[in-house]
XYZ file of C-alpha atoms in Angstrom:
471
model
C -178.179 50.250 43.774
C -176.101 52.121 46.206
C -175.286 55.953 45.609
C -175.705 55.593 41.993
C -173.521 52.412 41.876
C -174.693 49.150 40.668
C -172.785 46.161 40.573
C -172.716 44.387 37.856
C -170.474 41.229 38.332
C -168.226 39.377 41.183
C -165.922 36.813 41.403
C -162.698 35.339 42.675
C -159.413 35.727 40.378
C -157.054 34.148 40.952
C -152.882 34.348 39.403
C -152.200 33.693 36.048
C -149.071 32.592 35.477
C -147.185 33.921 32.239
C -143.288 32.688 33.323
C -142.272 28.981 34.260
C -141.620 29.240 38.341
C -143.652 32.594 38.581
C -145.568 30.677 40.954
C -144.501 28.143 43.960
C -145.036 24.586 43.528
C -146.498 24.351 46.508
C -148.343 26.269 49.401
C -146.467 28.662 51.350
C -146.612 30.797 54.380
C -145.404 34.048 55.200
C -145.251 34.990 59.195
C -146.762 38.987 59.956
C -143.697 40.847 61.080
C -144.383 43.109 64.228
C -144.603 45.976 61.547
C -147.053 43.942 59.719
C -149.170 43.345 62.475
C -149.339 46.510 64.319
C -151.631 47.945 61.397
C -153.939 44.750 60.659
C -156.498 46.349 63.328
C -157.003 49.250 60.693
C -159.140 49.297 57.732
C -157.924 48.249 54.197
C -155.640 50.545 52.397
C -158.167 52.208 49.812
C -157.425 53.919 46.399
C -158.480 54.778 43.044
C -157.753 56.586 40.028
C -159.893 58.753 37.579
C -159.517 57.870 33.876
C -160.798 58.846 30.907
C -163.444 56.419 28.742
C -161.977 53.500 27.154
C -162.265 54.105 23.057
C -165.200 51.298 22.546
C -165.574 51.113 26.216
C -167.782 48.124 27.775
C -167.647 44.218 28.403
C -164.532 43.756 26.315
C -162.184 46.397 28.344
C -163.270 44.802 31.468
C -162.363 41.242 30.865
C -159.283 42.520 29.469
C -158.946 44.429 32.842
C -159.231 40.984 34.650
C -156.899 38.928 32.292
C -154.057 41.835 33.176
C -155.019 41.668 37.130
C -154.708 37.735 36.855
C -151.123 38.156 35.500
C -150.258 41.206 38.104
C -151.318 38.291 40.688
C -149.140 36.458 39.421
C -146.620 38.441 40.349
C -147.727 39.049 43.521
C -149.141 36.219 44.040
C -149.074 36.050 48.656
C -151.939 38.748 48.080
C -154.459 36.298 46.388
C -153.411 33.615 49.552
C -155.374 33.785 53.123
C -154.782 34.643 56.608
C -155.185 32.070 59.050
C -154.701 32.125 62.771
C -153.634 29.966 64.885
C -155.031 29.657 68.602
C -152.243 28.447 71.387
C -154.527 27.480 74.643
C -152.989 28.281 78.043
C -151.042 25.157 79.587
C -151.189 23.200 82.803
C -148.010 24.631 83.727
C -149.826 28.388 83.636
C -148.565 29.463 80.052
C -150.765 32.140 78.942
C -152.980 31.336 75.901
C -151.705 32.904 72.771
C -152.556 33.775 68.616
C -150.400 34.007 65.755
C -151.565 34.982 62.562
C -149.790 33.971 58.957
C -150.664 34.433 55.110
C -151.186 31.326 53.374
C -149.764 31.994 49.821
C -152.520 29.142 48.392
C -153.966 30.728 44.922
C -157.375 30.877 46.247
C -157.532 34.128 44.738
C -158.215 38.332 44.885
C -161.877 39.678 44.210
C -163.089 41.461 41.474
C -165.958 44.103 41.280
C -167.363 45.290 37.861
C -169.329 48.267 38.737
C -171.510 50.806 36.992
C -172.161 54.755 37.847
C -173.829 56.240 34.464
C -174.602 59.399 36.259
C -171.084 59.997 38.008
C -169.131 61.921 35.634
C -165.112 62.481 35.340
C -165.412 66.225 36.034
C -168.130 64.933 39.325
C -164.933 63.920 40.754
C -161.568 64.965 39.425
C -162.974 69.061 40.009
C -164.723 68.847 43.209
C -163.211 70.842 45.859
C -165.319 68.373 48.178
C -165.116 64.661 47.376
C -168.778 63.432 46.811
C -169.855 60.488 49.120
C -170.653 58.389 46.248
C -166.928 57.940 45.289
C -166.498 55.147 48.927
C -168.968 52.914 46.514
C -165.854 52.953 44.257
C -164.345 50.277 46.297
C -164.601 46.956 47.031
C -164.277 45.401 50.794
C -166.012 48.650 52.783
C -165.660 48.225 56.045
C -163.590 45.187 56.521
C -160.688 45.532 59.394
C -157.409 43.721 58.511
C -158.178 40.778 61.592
C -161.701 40.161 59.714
C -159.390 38.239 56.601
C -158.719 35.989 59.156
C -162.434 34.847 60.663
C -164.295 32.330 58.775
C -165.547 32.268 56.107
C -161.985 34.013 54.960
C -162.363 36.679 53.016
C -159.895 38.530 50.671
C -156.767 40.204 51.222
C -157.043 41.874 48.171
C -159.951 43.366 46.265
C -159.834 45.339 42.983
C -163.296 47.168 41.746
C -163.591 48.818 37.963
C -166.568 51.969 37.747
C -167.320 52.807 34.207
C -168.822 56.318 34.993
C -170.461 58.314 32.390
C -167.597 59.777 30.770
C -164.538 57.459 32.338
C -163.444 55.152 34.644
C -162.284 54.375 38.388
C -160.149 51.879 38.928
C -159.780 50.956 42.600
C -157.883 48.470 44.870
C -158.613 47.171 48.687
C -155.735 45.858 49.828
C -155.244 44.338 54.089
C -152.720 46.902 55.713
C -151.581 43.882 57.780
C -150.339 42.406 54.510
C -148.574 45.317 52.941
C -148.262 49.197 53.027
C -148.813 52.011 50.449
C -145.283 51.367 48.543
C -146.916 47.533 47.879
C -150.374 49.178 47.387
C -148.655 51.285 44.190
C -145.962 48.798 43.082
C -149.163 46.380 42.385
C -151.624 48.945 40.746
C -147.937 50.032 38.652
C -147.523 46.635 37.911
C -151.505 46.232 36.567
C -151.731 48.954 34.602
C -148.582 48.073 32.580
C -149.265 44.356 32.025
C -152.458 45.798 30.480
C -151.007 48.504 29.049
C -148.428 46.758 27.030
C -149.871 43.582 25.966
C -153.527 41.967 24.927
C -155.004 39.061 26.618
C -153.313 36.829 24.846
C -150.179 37.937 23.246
C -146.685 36.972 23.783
C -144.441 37.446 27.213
C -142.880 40.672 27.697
C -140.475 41.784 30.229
C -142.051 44.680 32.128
C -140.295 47.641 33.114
C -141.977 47.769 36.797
C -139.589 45.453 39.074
C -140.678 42.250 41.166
C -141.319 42.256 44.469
C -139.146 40.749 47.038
C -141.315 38.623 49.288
C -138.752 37.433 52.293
C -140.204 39.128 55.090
C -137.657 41.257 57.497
C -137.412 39.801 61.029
C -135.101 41.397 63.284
C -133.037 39.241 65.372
C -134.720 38.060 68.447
C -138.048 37.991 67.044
C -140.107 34.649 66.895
C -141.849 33.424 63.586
C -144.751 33.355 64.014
C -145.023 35.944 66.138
C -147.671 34.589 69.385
C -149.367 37.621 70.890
C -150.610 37.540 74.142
C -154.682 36.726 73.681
C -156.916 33.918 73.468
C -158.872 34.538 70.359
C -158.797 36.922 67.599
C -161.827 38.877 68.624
C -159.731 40.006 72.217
C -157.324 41.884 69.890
C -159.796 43.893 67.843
C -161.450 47.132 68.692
C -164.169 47.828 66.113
C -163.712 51.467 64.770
C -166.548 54.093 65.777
C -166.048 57.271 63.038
C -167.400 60.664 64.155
C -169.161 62.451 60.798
C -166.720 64.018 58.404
C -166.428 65.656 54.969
C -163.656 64.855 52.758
C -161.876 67.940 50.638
C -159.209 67.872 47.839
C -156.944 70.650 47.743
C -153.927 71.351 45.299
C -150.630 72.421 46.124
C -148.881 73.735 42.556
C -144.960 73.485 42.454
C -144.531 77.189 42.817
C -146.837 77.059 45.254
C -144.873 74.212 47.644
C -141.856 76.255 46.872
C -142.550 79.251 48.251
C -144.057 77.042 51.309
C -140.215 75.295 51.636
C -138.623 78.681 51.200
C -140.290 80.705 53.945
C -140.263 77.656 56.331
C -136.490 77.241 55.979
C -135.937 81.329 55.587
C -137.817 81.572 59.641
C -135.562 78.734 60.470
C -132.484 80.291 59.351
C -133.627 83.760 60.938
C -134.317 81.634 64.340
C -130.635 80.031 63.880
C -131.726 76.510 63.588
C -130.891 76.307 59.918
C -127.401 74.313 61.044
C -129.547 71.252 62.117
C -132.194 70.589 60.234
C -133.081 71.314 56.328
C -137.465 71.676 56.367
C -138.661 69.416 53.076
C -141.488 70.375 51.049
C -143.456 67.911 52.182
C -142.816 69.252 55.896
C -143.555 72.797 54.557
C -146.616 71.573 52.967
C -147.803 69.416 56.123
C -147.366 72.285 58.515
C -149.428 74.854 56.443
C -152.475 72.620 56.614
C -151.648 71.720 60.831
C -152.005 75.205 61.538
C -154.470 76.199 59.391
C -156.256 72.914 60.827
C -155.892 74.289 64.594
C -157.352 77.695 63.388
C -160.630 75.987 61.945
C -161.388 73.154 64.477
C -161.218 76.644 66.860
C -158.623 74.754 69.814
C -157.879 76.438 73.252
C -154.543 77.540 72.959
C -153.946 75.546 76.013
C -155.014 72.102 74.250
C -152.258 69.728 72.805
C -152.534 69.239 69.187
C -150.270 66.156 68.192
C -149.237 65.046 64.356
C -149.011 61.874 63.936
C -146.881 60.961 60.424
C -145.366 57.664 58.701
C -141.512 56.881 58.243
C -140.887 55.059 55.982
C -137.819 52.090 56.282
C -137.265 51.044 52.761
C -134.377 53.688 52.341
C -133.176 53.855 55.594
C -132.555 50.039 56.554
C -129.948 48.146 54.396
C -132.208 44.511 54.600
C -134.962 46.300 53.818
C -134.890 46.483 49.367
C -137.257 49.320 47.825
C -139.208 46.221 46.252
C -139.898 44.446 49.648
C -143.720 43.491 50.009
C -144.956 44.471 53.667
C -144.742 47.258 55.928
C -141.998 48.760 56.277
C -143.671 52.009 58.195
C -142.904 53.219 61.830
C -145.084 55.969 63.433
C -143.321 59.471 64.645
C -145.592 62.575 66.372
C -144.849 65.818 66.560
C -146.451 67.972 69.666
C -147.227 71.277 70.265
C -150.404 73.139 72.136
C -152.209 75.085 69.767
C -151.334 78.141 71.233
C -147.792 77.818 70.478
C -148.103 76.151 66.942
C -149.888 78.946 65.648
C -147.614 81.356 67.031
C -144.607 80.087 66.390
C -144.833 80.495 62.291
C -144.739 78.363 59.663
C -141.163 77.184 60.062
C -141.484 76.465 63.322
C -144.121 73.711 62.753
C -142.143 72.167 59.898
C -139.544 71.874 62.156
C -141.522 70.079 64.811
C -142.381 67.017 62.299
C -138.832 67.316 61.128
C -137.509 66.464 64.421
C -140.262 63.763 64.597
C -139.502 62.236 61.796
C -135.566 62.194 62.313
C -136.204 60.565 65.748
C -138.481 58.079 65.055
C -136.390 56.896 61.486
C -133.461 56.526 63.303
C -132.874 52.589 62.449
C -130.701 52.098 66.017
C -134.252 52.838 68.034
C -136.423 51.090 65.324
C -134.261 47.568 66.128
C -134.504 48.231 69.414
C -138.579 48.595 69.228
C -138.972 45.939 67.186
C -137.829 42.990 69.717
C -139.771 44.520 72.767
C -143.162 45.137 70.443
C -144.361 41.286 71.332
C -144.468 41.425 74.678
C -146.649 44.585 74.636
C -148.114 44.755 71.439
C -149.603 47.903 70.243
C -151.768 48.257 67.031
C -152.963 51.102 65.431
C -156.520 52.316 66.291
C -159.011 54.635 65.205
C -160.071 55.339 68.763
C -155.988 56.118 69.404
C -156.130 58.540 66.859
C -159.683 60.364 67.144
C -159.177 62.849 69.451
C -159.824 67.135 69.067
C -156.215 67.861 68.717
C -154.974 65.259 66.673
C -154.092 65.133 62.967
C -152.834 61.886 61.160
C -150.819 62.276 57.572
C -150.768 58.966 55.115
C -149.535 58.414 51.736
C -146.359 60.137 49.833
C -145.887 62.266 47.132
C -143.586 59.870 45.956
C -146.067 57.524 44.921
C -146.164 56.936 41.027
C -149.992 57.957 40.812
C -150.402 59.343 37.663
C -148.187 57.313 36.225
C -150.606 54.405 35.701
C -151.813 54.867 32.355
C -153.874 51.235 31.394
C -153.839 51.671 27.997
C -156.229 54.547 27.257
C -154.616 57.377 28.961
C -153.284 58.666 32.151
C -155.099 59.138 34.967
C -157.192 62.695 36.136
C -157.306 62.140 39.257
C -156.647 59.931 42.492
C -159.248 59.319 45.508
C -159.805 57.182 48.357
C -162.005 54.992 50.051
C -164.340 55.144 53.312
C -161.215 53.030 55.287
C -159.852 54.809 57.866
C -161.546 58.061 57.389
C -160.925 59.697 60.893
C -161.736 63.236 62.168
C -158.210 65.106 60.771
C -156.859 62.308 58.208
C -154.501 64.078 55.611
C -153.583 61.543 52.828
C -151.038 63.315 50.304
C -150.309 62.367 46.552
C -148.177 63.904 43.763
C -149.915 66.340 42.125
C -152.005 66.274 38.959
C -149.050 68.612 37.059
C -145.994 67.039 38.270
C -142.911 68.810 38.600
C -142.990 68.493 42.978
C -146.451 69.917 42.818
C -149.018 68.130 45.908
C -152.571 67.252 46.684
C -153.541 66.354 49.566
C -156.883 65.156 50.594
C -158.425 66.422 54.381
C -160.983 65.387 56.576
C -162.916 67.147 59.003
C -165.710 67.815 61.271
C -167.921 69.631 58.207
C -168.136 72.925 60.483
C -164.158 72.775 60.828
C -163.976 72.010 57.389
C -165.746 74.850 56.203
C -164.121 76.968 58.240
C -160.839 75.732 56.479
C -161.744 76.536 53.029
C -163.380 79.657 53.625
C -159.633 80.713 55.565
C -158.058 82.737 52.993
C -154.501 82.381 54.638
C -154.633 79.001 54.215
C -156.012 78.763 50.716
C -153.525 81.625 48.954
C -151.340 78.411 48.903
C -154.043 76.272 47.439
C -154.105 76.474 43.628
C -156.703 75.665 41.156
C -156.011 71.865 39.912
C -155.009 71.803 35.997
C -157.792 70.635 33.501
C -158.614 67.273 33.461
C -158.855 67.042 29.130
C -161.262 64.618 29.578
């Protein structure tokens, strides 16, 4: 028993093939591409969703859960393979030793979790302003860096964990970040949730609206495959993550309320004559509320550099790169200001700092550029890079279909994450419960800066109430 959670069942499942040539013939390997393997040093990409009970709940919706996640597999089918590295020793002619690491696509299969929580409840979760600790037992793999796939005995890539909770069910996924990134993370869980959505465990094939991926992995010119990086063993490559204490809030952003946010951002542009250059988003608008409001509650010299750090996303701004590919397709931008000058600057000001961040570090002339070099010097992302007073990290997109993922019994209540990569001012965002452009976005903080964040009422007359869950 761990938090409330007891686990009822494990074991390995592995694809389930429903369409002749679904599945290779034979073994296959896909190289890590330099965008792959920068992030495989991080924890697994964790999330969830809150539904609401299953009518007749019980045994029979679970195996019918694992009949649909056998097909989904099937689908994308590198995620139930391996990693496997290779180990180059140094030569007599002084050639440095080297590693490569590679997914073997061979079947052998994701986990899966059957849990039980009977005294978690829907409402315990979906309509807590802080996210209870108990909701990390939700998931599957705790704890596991991307590198530790690789070490014998080889564990998982993938992981998928089911919580029947007093009233509903989470429904959770683990999934390496050296594999694939968030886009992958919700294109599978889209793809799970329809095959068991639309069909029984044994009924006839039909054609799902959610597209394939596309598994050919994007190698710039110039780049080797594999990929050899310059250590002797796995373990040189691999700083184990130390987490300073945090609490974990959920706040909601309504569509009105990100509105106003975009119009007063871009309004103090256009009064500051910078409106020519650069339109602020509402995700920008959004993002720069909660910086400042962040460098107001963790109390920072106004002296101190407070850096940003955000994700670009490729998939719409490379032509080889389709919206369907299956990796990571992310590049990292930063946006810097000392606190002093972010919080006096306004709101529009900040939104304009990550919009200049992001605009540099998506533009795809630099990113082929990086991409060659990134070998020689590889640099991976780190919790020790990122855990620092003035830093804040954003992950996630409120572009993700969340609440779309409806498994047969109704659509989700709510969305939550895991214990992976839960750093001292981590921001994930998601669409909001409501729709219609609305956010949520889900903080993490020292608990005394945290407090201090919810009890700031500047920052919170943006924050809105989140809509009921029905359950």
């Amino acid at each position: 028993m761990e938090g409330g959670v007891h686990i009822v069942s494990r074991r390995m499942v592995r694809p389930a093939a429903e369409h002749a040539g679904e599945l290779p013939e034979h073994e296959t390997v896909h190289h890590l591409t330099p965008l792959d393997l920068r992030m495989i040093t991080g924890d697994y990409v964790q999330k969830g969703v809150v539904l609401p009970k299953p009518p007749g709940g019980g045994e029979h919706v679970v195996e019918h859960l694992v009949s649909s996640f056998a097909r989904a597999l099937a689908r994308f089918y590198p995620l139930a393979g391996r990693l496997a590295v290779a180990e180059t020793p140094p030569s007599p002619g002084g050639a440095r030793p080297t590693i490569s690491l590679s997914l073997r696509c061979n079947g052998e299969g994701a986990e899966f979790v059957h849990a039980v929580a009977p005294g978690v409840t829907v409402a315990d979760i979906a309509d807590s302003l802080y996210v209870p600790r108990v909701v990390w037992s939700f998931f599957p793999l705790n704890g596991m860096l991307g590198t530790d796939a690789a070490v014998e005995p080889r564990r998982p890539v993938l992981a998928a964990q089911v919580t029947e909770l007093a009233d509903g069910m989470f429904i959770a996924m683990s999934l390496n970040h050296g594999v694939a990134d968030g886009f992958t993370f919700w294109h599978l869980f889209r793809t799970w949730s329809e095959i068991n959505r639309r069909r029984g465990a044994d009924s006839a094939d039909l054609e799902l609206s959610t597209p394939p991926p596309v598994f050919d992995r994007w190698f710039v010119d110039g780049i080797p495959a594999p990929i050899p990086l310059p250590f002797a063993k796995l373990e040189d490559m691999v700083r184990r993550p130390v987490y300073t204490p945090v609490e974990e809030c959920f706040l909601h952003f309504s569509a009105e309320s990100v509105r106003t946010l975009k119009e007063k951002a871009n309004a103090e542009m256009a009064a500051a004559g910078a409106a020519a250059t650069a339109t602020i988003s509402s995700l920008q608008s959004v993002v720069a509320h909660i910086w400042r409001a962040v460098c107001r509650a963790r109390r920072l010299a106004p002296e101190l550099e407070t850096r940003h750090g955000l994700s670009v996303g490729l998939r719409a701004r490379v032509k080889e790169v389709p919206q369907e590919y299956m990796g990571n397709t992310v590049v990292g931008a930063v946006a810097r200001a000392t606190a002093g000058e972010l919080l006096g600057g306004g709101l529009g000001w900040a939104a304009w700092l990550l919009n200049r961040a992001v605009a540099s570090a998506g533009d795809v002339a630099s990113v082929r550029r990086m991409l060659p070099a990134w070998p020689e010097t590889p640099r991976f992302v780190t919790v020790a890079s990122l855990q620092n007073a003035g830093v804040m990290v954003i992950s996630g997109s409120p572009r993700f279909d969340v609440f779309g993922n409806d498994f047969g019994w109704g659509r989700p209540v709510g969305v939550r994450s895991g214990a992976g990569n839960k750093l001292d001012g981590k921001m994930t965002v998601y669409e909001g419960r409501g729709g219609g452009g609305s956010m949520a976005v889900e903080i993490c903080l020292a608990p005394e800066a945290l407090a201090r964040l919810v009890a700031d009422e500047e920052f919170m007359s943006a924050v809105t109430a989140p809509p009921p869950t029905h359950h």
